[in-house]
PDB file of C-alpha atoms in Angstrom:
ATOM      1  CA  UNK O 106     -11.091  32.863   8.932  1.00  0.00           C
ATOM      2  CA  UNK O 107      -7.878  31.380   7.650  1.00  0.00           C
ATOM      3  CA  UNK O 108      -7.832  27.818   6.483  1.00  0.00           C
ATOM      4  CA  UNK O 109      -5.087  25.259   6.932  1.00  0.00           C
ATOM      5  CA  UNK O 110      -1.739  26.496   5.700  1.00  0.00           C
ATOM      6  CA  UNK O 111       1.367  24.511   4.829  1.00  0.00           C
ATOM      7  CA  UNK O 112       4.920  25.489   4.087  1.00  0.00           C
ATOM      8  CA  UNK O 113       6.873  25.292   1.975  1.00  0.00           C
ATOM      9  CA  UNK O 114       4.610  24.744  -1.011  1.00  0.00           C
ATOM     10  CA  UNK O 115       7.438  23.047  -2.875  1.00  0.00           C
ATOM     11  CA  UNK O 116      10.616  21.431  -1.629  1.00  0.00           C
ATOM     12  CA  UNK O 117      13.379  19.945  -3.735  1.00  0.00           C
ATOM     13  CA  UNK O 118      16.077  18.104  -1.844  1.00  0.00           C
ATOM     14  CA  UNK O 119      18.882  15.678  -2.457  1.00  0.00           C
ATOM     15  CA  UNK O 120      18.741  12.067  -1.449  1.00  0.00           C
ATOM     16  CA  UNK O 121      20.000  11.628   2.100  1.00  0.00           C
ATOM     17  CA  UNK O 122      19.095  15.118   3.326  1.00  0.00           C
ATOM     18  CA  UNK O 123      16.583  15.803   6.089  1.00  0.00           C
ATOM     19  CA  UNK O 124      13.469  17.893   5.446  1.00  0.00           C
ATOM     20  CA  UNK O 125      10.890  19.573   7.654  1.00  0.00           C
ATOM     21  CA  UNK O 126       7.358  20.303   6.517  1.00  0.00           C
ATOM     22  CA  UNK O 127       5.117  22.648   8.477  1.00  0.00           C
ATOM     23  CA  UNK O 128       1.354  22.738   9.011  1.00  0.00           C
ATOM     24  CA  UNK O 129      -0.740  25.479  10.624  1.00  0.00           C
ATOM     25  CA  UNK O 130      -4.218  24.083  11.346  1.00  0.00           C
ATOM     26  CA  UNK O 131      -7.465  26.020  11.650  1.00  0.00           C
ATOM     27  CA  UNK O 132      -7.588  27.808  14.992  1.00  0.00           C
ATOM     28  CA  UNK O 133      -9.502  25.779  17.561  1.00  0.00           C
ATOM     29  CA  UNK O 134      -9.252  22.490  15.702  1.00  0.00           C
ATOM     30  CA  UNK O 135      -7.996  19.851  18.088  1.00  0.00           C
ATOM     31  CA  UNK O 136      -7.374  17.085  15.536  1.00  0.00           C
ATOM     32  CA  UNK O 137      -4.555  17.191  13.003  1.00  0.00           C
ATOM     33  CA  UNK O 138      -3.689  14.639  10.344  1.00  0.00           C
ATOM     34  CA  UNK O 139      -0.789  14.140   7.960  1.00  0.00           C
ATOM     35  CA  UNK O 140      -1.255  12.287   4.667  1.00  0.00           C
ATOM     36  CA  UNK O 141       0.923  11.466   1.694  1.00  0.00           C
ATOM     37  CA  UNK O 142      -0.395  11.453  -1.872  1.00  0.00           C
ATOM     38  CA  UNK O 143       1.651  10.021  -4.689  1.00  0.00           C
ATOM     39  CA  UNK O 144       0.819  10.612  -8.336  1.00  0.00           C
ATOM     40  CA  UNK O 145      -2.340   8.761  -9.237  1.00  0.00           C
ATOM     41  CA  UNK O 146      -2.658   7.266  -5.763  1.00  0.00           C
ATOM     42  CA  UNK O 147      -5.088   7.797  -2.948  1.00  0.00           C
ATOM     43  CA  UNK O 148      -4.355   9.501   0.334  1.00  0.00           C
ATOM     44  CA  UNK O 149      -2.014   7.497   2.531  1.00  0.00           C
ATOM     45  CA  UNK O 150      -2.500   8.186   6.228  1.00  0.00           C
ATOM     46  CA  UNK O 151       0.693   8.972   8.137  1.00  0.00           C
ATOM     47  CA  UNK O 152      -0.038  10.293  11.635  1.00  0.00           C
ATOM     48  CA  UNK O 153      -2.911  11.713  13.707  1.00  0.00           C
ATOM     49  CA  UNK O 154      -2.860  14.097  16.681  1.00  0.00           C
ATOM     50  CA  UNK O 155      -5.868  14.633  18.939  1.00  0.00           C
ATOM     51  CA  UNK O 156      -5.541  17.250  21.641  1.00  0.00           C
ATOM     52  CA  UNK O 157      -2.979  16.273  24.249  1.00  0.00           C
ATOM     53  CA  UNK O 158      -3.306  12.549  23.608  1.00  0.00           C
ATOM     54  CA  UNK O 159      -0.423  10.460  22.347  1.00  0.00           C
ATOM     55  CA  UNK O 160      -0.380  10.624  18.533  1.00  0.00           C
ATOM     56  CA  UNK O 161      -1.437   7.692  16.391  1.00  0.00           C
ATOM     57  CA  UNK O 162       1.708   6.943  14.406  1.00  0.00           C
ATOM     58  CA  UNK O 163       0.438   3.746  12.814  1.00  0.00           C
ATOM     59  CA  UNK O 164       0.735   5.089   9.264  1.00  0.00           C
ATOM     60  CA  UNK O 165       4.350   6.216   9.352  1.00  0.00           C
ATOM     61  CA  UNK O 166       6.167   4.133   6.701  1.00  0.00           C
ATOM     62  CA  UNK O 167       9.534   3.977   8.447  1.00  0.00           C
ATOM     63  CA  UNK O 168      11.441   5.331  11.436  1.00  0.00           C
ATOM     64  CA  UNK O 169      12.839   8.045   9.164  1.00  0.00           C
ATOM     65  CA  UNK O 170       9.482   9.764   9.497  1.00  0.00           C
ATOM     66  CA  UNK O 171       8.470  11.641  12.637  1.00  0.00           C
ATOM     67  CA  UNK O 172       6.090  14.432  13.544  1.00  0.00           C
ATOM     68  CA  UNK O 173       5.388  16.676  16.461  1.00  0.00           C
ATOM     69  CA  UNK O 174       2.709  19.134  17.364  1.00  0.00           C
ATOM     70  CA  UNK O 175       3.640  21.985  19.628  1.00  0.00           C
ATOM     71  CA  UNK O 176       1.120  23.648  21.914  1.00  0.00           C
ATOM     72  CA  UNK O 177      -1.732  21.784  20.291  1.00  0.00           C
ATOM     73  CA  UNK O 178      -1.401  23.907  17.184  1.00  0.00           C
ATOM     74  CA  UNK O 179       1.431  23.945  14.636  1.00  0.00           C
ATOM     75  CA  UNK O 180       2.784  20.597  13.483  1.00  0.00           C
ATOM     76  CA  UNK O 181       6.055  19.661  11.821  1.00  0.00           C
ATOM     77  CA  UNK O 182       6.618  16.488   9.806  1.00  0.00           C
ATOM     78  CA  UNK O 183      10.280  15.533   9.586  1.00  0.00           C
ATOM     79  CA  UNK O 184      11.741  13.096   7.092  1.00  0.00           C
ATOM     80  CA  UNK O 185      15.314  12.070   7.778  1.00  0.00           C
ATOM     81  CA  UNK O 186      17.729  10.731   5.184  1.00  0.00           C
ATOM     82  CA  UNK O 187      15.237  11.267   2.371  1.00  0.00           C
ATOM     83  CA  UNK O 188      14.898   8.656  -0.354  1.00  0.00           C
ATOM     84  CA  UNK O 189      13.550   9.052  -3.890  1.00  0.00           C
ATOM     85  CA  UNK O 190      10.460   7.068  -2.961  1.00  0.00           C
ATOM     86  CA  UNK O 191       9.596   9.804  -0.450  1.00  0.00           C
ATOM     87  CA  UNK O 192       8.753  12.103  -3.366  1.00  0.00           C
ATOM     88  CA  UNK O 193       5.041  12.926  -3.071  1.00  0.00           C
ATOM     89  CA  UNK O 194       2.626  15.621  -2.000  1.00  0.00           C
ATOM     90  CA  UNK O 195       2.323  15.804   1.780  1.00  0.00           C
ATOM     91  CA  UNK O 196      -1.077  17.013   2.929  1.00  0.00           C
ATOM     92  CA  UNK O 197      -2.111  18.222   6.348  1.00  0.00           C
ATOM     93  CA  UNK O 198      -5.712  18.365   7.546  1.00  0.00           C
ATOM     94  CA  UNK O 199      -7.423  19.517  10.706  1.00  0.00           C
ATOM     95  CA  UNK O 200     -10.849  18.904  12.168  1.00  0.00           C
ATOM     96  CA  UNK O 201     -12.800  19.877  15.235  1.00  0.00           C
ATOM     97  CA  UNK O 202     -12.049  16.417  16.569  1.00  0.00           C
ATOM     98  CA  UNK O 203     -13.927  14.786  19.402  1.00  0.00           C
ATOM     99  CA  UNK O 204     -15.862  17.919  20.299  1.00  0.00           C
ATOM    100  CA  UNK O 205     -17.377  18.541  16.920  1.00  0.00           C
ATOM    101  CA  UNK O 206     -17.576  17.464  13.321  1.00  0.00           C
ATOM    102  CA  UNK O 207     -15.167  14.923  11.930  1.00  0.00           C
ATOM    103  CA  UNK O 208     -14.982  16.454   8.460  1.00  0.00           C
ATOM    104  CA  UNK O 209     -11.424  17.364   7.612  1.00  0.00           C
ATOM    105  CA  UNK O 210     -10.159  20.627   6.193  1.00  0.00           C
ATOM    106  CA  UNK O 211      -7.030  20.247   4.118  1.00  0.00           C
ATOM    107  CA  UNK O 212      -4.120  22.517   3.412  1.00  0.00           C
ATOM    108  CA  UNK O 213      -2.738  23.003  -0.104  1.00  0.00           C
ATOM    109  CA  UNK O 214       0.041  20.482   0.462  1.00  0.00           C
ATOM    110  CA  UNK O 215       3.804  20.467   0.161  1.00  0.00           C
ATOM    111  CA  UNK O 216       5.201  18.895  -2.987  1.00  0.00           C
ATOM    112  CA  UNK O 217       8.425  17.110  -2.063  1.00  0.00           C
ATOM    113  CA  UNK O 218      10.862  16.073  -4.759  1.00  0.00           C
ATOM    114  CA  UNK O 219      13.884  13.999  -3.775  1.00  0.00           C
ATOM    115  CA  UNK O 220      16.596  13.954  -6.433  1.00  0.00           C
TER     116      UNK O 220
ATOM    117  CA  UNK F 288      -8.258  -5.750  -0.174  1.00  0.00           C
ATOM    118  CA  UNK F 289      -9.436  -2.149  -0.229  1.00  0.00           C
ATOM    119  CA  UNK F 290     -12.017  -1.302   2.394  1.00  0.00           C
ATOM    120  CA  UNK F 291     -13.266   1.685   0.372  1.00  0.00           C
ATOM    121  CA  UNK F 292     -13.689   1.367  -3.388  1.00  0.00           C
ATOM    122  CA  UNK F 293     -14.626   4.148  -5.759  1.00  0.00           C
ATOM    123  CA  UNK F 294     -15.905   3.677  -9.280  1.00  0.00           C
ATOM    124  CA  UNK F 295     -15.404   4.472 -12.000  1.00  0.00           C
ATOM    125  CA  UNK F 296     -11.750   5.490 -11.774  1.00  0.00           C
ATOM    126  CA  UNK F 297     -12.323   8.065 -14.493  1.00  0.00           C
ATOM    127  CA  UNK F 298     -15.430   9.550 -16.056  1.00  0.00           C
ATOM    128  CA  UNK F 299     -15.826  11.845 -19.028  1.00  0.00           C
ATOM    129  CA  UNK F 300     -19.126  13.669 -19.478  1.00  0.00           C
ATOM    130  CA  UNK F 301     -20.502  16.229 -21.829  1.00  0.00           C
ATOM    131  CA  UNK F 302     -21.763  19.416 -20.250  1.00  0.00           C
ATOM    132  CA  UNK F 303     -25.317  18.791 -19.088  1.00  0.00           C
ATOM    133  CA  UNK F 304     -24.954  15.000 -19.063  1.00  0.00           C
ATOM    134  CA  UNK F 305     -25.954  13.823 -15.592  1.00  0.00           C
ATOM    135  CA  UNK F 306     -24.241  10.844 -13.974  1.00  0.00           C
ATOM    136  CA  UNK F 307     -23.306   9.246 -10.656  1.00  0.00           C
ATOM    137  CA  UNK F 308     -20.104   8.301  -8.874  1.00  0.00           C
ATOM    138  CA  UNK F 309     -20.013   5.348  -6.520  1.00  0.00           C
ATOM    139  CA  UNK F 310     -18.268   4.722  -3.214  1.00  0.00           C
ATOM    140  CA  UNK F 311     -18.658   1.276  -1.679  1.00  0.00           C
ATOM    141  CA  UNK F 312     -17.221  -0.047   1.577  1.00  0.00           C
ATOM    142  CA  UNK F 313     -16.779  -3.542   2.934  1.00  0.00           C
ATOM    143  CA  UNK F 314     -16.403  -3.059   6.682  1.00  0.00           C
ATOM    144  CA  UNK F 315     -19.420  -2.792   8.956  1.00  0.00           C
ATOM    145  CA  UNK F 316     -19.922  -0.169  11.642  1.00  0.00           C
ATOM    146  CA  UNK F 317     -20.047   3.019   9.605  1.00  0.00           C
ATOM    147  CA  UNK F 318     -19.487   6.154  11.673  1.00  0.00           C
ATOM    148  CA  UNK F 319     -19.471   8.658   8.846  1.00  0.00           C
ATOM    149  CA  UNK F 320     -18.930   8.861   5.089  1.00  0.00           C
ATOM    150  CA  UNK F 321     -17.311  11.970   3.651  1.00  0.00           C
ATOM    151  CA  UNK F 322     -17.110  13.319   0.114  1.00  0.00           C
ATOM    152  CA  UNK F 323     -14.359  15.671  -0.999  1.00  0.00           C
ATOM    153  CA  UNK F 324     -13.469  17.421  -4.214  1.00  0.00           C
ATOM    154  CA  UNK F 325      -9.816  17.812  -5.193  1.00  0.00           C
ATOM    155  CA  UNK F 326      -8.620  20.142  -7.928  1.00  0.00           C
ATOM    156  CA  UNK F 327      -5.165  19.622  -9.475  1.00  0.00           C
ATOM    157  CA  UNK F 328      -2.403  20.985  -7.280  1.00  0.00           C
ATOM    158  CA  UNK F 329      -4.710  21.622  -4.334  1.00  0.00           C
ATOM    159  CA  UNK F 330      -5.779  19.869  -1.173  1.00  0.00           C
ATOM    160  CA  UNK F 331      -9.156  18.122  -0.983  1.00  0.00           C
ATOM    161  CA  UNK F 332     -12.147  20.364  -0.273  1.00  0.00           C
ATOM    162  CA  UNK F 333     -14.885  19.049   2.010  1.00  0.00           C
ATOM    163  CA  UNK F 334     -18.305  18.590   0.384  1.00  0.00           C
ATOM    164  CA  UNK F 335     -20.619  16.370   2.463  1.00  0.00           C
ATOM    165  CA  UNK F 336     -20.892  14.135   5.500  1.00  0.00           C
ATOM    166  CA  UNK F 337     -23.428  11.299   5.660  1.00  0.00           C
ATOM    167  CA  UNK F 338     -24.038   9.242   8.776  1.00  0.00           C
ATOM    168  CA  UNK F 339     -26.952   6.894   8.237  1.00  0.00           C
ATOM    169  CA  UNK F 340     -28.617   4.921   5.455  1.00  0.00           C
ATOM    170  CA  UNK F 341     -31.249   6.956   3.680  1.00  0.00           C
ATOM    171  CA  UNK F 342     -29.568  10.250   4.388  1.00  0.00           C
ATOM    172  CA  UNK F 343     -29.151  12.718   1.510  1.00  0.00           C
ATOM    173  CA  UNK F 344     -27.246  16.007   1.204  1.00  0.00           C
ATOM    174  CA  UNK F 345     -27.314  18.509  -1.655  1.00  0.00           C
ATOM    175  CA  UNK F 346     -25.144  21.357  -2.802  1.00  0.00           C
ATOM    176  CA  UNK F 347     -25.738  23.069  -6.129  1.00  0.00           C
ATOM    177  CA  UNK F 348     -25.492  20.355  -8.814  1.00  0.00           C
ATOM    178  CA  UNK F 349     -24.277  17.683  -6.383  1.00  0.00           C
ATOM    179  CA  UNK F 350     -26.352  15.298  -4.317  1.00  0.00           C
ATOM    180  CA  UNK F 351     -24.891  12.627  -2.061  1.00  0.00           C
ATOM    181  CA  UNK F 352     -26.887   9.608  -0.914  1.00  0.00           C
ATOM    182  CA  UNK F 353     -26.083   6.739   1.426  1.00  0.00           C
ATOM    183  CA  UNK F 354     -27.209   3.117   1.692  1.00  0.00           C
ATOM    184  CA  UNK F 355     -25.923   0.417   4.017  1.00  0.00           C
ATOM    185  CA  UNK F 356     -22.950  -0.474   1.850  1.00  0.00           C
ATOM    186  CA  UNK F 357     -22.420   2.379  -0.585  1.00  0.00           C
ATOM    187  CA  UNK F 358     -22.812   6.040  -1.338  1.00  0.00           C
ATOM    188  CA  UNK F 359     -23.542   7.786  -4.583  1.00  0.00           C
ATOM    189  CA  UNK F 360     -22.551  11.270  -5.624  1.00  0.00           C
ATOM    190  CA  UNK F 361     -25.061  12.367  -8.239  1.00  0.00           C
ATOM    191  CA  UNK F 362     -24.048  15.180 -10.558  1.00  0.00           C
ATOM    192  CA  UNK F 363     -26.956  16.857 -12.318  1.00  0.00           C
ATOM    193  CA  UNK F 364     -26.349  18.819 -15.523  1.00  0.00           C
ATOM    194  CA  UNK F 365     -22.612  19.147 -14.857  1.00  0.00           C
ATOM    195  CA  UNK F 366     -20.558  22.097 -16.036  1.00  0.00           C
ATOM    196  CA  UNK F 367     -16.861  22.132 -16.993  1.00  0.00           C
ATOM    197  CA  UNK F 368     -16.042  23.709 -13.625  1.00  0.00           C
ATOM    198  CA  UNK F 369     -17.220  20.487 -11.956  1.00  0.00           C
ATOM    199  CA  UNK F 370     -14.159  18.764 -13.420  1.00  0.00           C
ATOM    200  CA  UNK F 371     -12.063  17.476 -10.513  1.00  0.00           C
ATOM    201  CA  UNK F 372     -11.200  14.316  -8.622  1.00  0.00           C
ATOM    202  CA  UNK F 373     -13.892  13.304  -6.164  1.00  0.00           C
ATOM    203  CA  UNK F 374     -12.732  11.437  -3.071  1.00  0.00           C
ATOM    204  CA  UNK F 375     -14.761   9.386  -0.667  1.00  0.00           C
ATOM    205  CA  UNK F 376     -13.635   8.659   2.906  1.00  0.00           C
ATOM    206  CA  UNK F 377     -15.213   6.377   5.463  1.00  0.00           C
ATOM    207  CA  UNK F 378     -14.814   6.307   9.219  1.00  0.00           C
ATOM    208  CA  UNK F 379     -15.441   2.923  10.801  1.00  0.00           C
ATOM    209  CA  UNK F 380     -16.219   2.253  14.430  1.00  0.00           C
ATOM    210  CA  UNK F 381     -13.485  -0.344  14.907  1.00  0.00           C
ATOM    211  CA  UNK F 382     -11.352   0.661  17.877  1.00  0.00           C
ATOM    212  CA  UNK F 383     -13.005   4.036  18.027  1.00  0.00           C
ATOM    213  CA  UNK F 384     -10.587   5.291  15.397  1.00  0.00           C
ATOM    214  CA  UNK F 385     -11.065   8.816  14.147  1.00  0.00           C
ATOM    215  CA  UNK F 386      -8.874   8.121  11.141  1.00  0.00           C
ATOM    216  CA  UNK F 387     -10.964   7.817   7.985  1.00  0.00           C
ATOM    217  CA  UNK F 388     -10.074   5.463   5.143  1.00  0.00           C
ATOM    218  CA  UNK F 389      -9.956   7.127   1.739  1.00  0.00           C
ATOM    219  CA  UNK F 390     -10.831   5.641  -1.610  1.00  0.00           C
ATOM    220  CA  UNK F 391      -8.596   6.240  -4.632  1.00  0.00           C
ATOM    221  CA  UNK F 392     -11.005   8.756  -6.139  1.00  0.00           C
ATOM    222  CA  UNK F 393     -12.907   9.274  -9.378  1.00  0.00           C
ATOM    223  CA  UNK F 394     -11.415  11.679 -11.880  1.00  0.00           C
ATOM    224  CA  UNK F 395     -14.246  13.582 -13.550  1.00  0.00           C
ATOM    225  CA  UNK F 396     -13.818  15.587 -16.732  1.00  0.00           C
ATOM    226  CA  UNK F 397     -16.751  17.571 -18.081  1.00  0.00           C
ATOM    227  CA  UNK F 398     -16.391  18.709 -21.662  1.00  0.00           C
ATOM    228  CA  UNK F 399     -18.087  21.925 -22.850  1.00  0.00           C
TER     229      UNK F 399
END
C-alpha cells in the first residue's frame, strides 16, 4: 500500500507570500500530525488531528499558521505572510490513532525556502 | 529543559564496531517509546516501539531495550548502510496526549 505522501516536495517563495502544503495520509489512519524540522534541529510539533475531534493546535508558532483536514483524510498546512524563519522541512505523519498502534509513519516532507 | 535527551549527538564507527545510542527521559508515566531512522532528505522511518521496562525488540543489526528512565539502541557489527540519524520519541501519559516528544537525534556515520 501507499505510504504518506506530501506535495510539493520543494517550495521556494518570497517573504510575505502565502503557501499551502499538502499531506495524504495512509488510508485508514485516523491520526495525522504536522511537524517542522529545521537544519540540525529536532522535530517541532505543530498540530495533531484525531478523527473528527477538534485538532490540537498547541504547537503552532503563530496565528500565521493554520491547518485543516478534510473528510478525515487529506490535510493542508497553510502559512500566511511567510517569513524567512519559516524556512524548514515540514513533515506530515499518520498513525492508526486511538484504535491501533501509535507508531507514526512519515511522509518525505516539503522543503520550504522563504527568500 | 528537554524531556527527551539523546546521546551522543554524533557517533562515528568503523564497519563492524558495535556500539549503543542512548535515549533518556525525565517525565514519569511512559506510554510508549519509539525509535526512528532518518536518512538525509527523507522523513523518519519507524523502527521499534517499546512499552515497558525490560522489553526488547530486534531487527537485523539493531536491538532496542528499555529501562525505567532510558532506552538503548544497540547496533551490532554495523555496516555503512546503517549510517543515518536515529530519533527517539516518547509518549507520556500526562493529559492523555497522543503527541510524542522527540529527542534531537544521534547522527551515526559508519565508515567502511
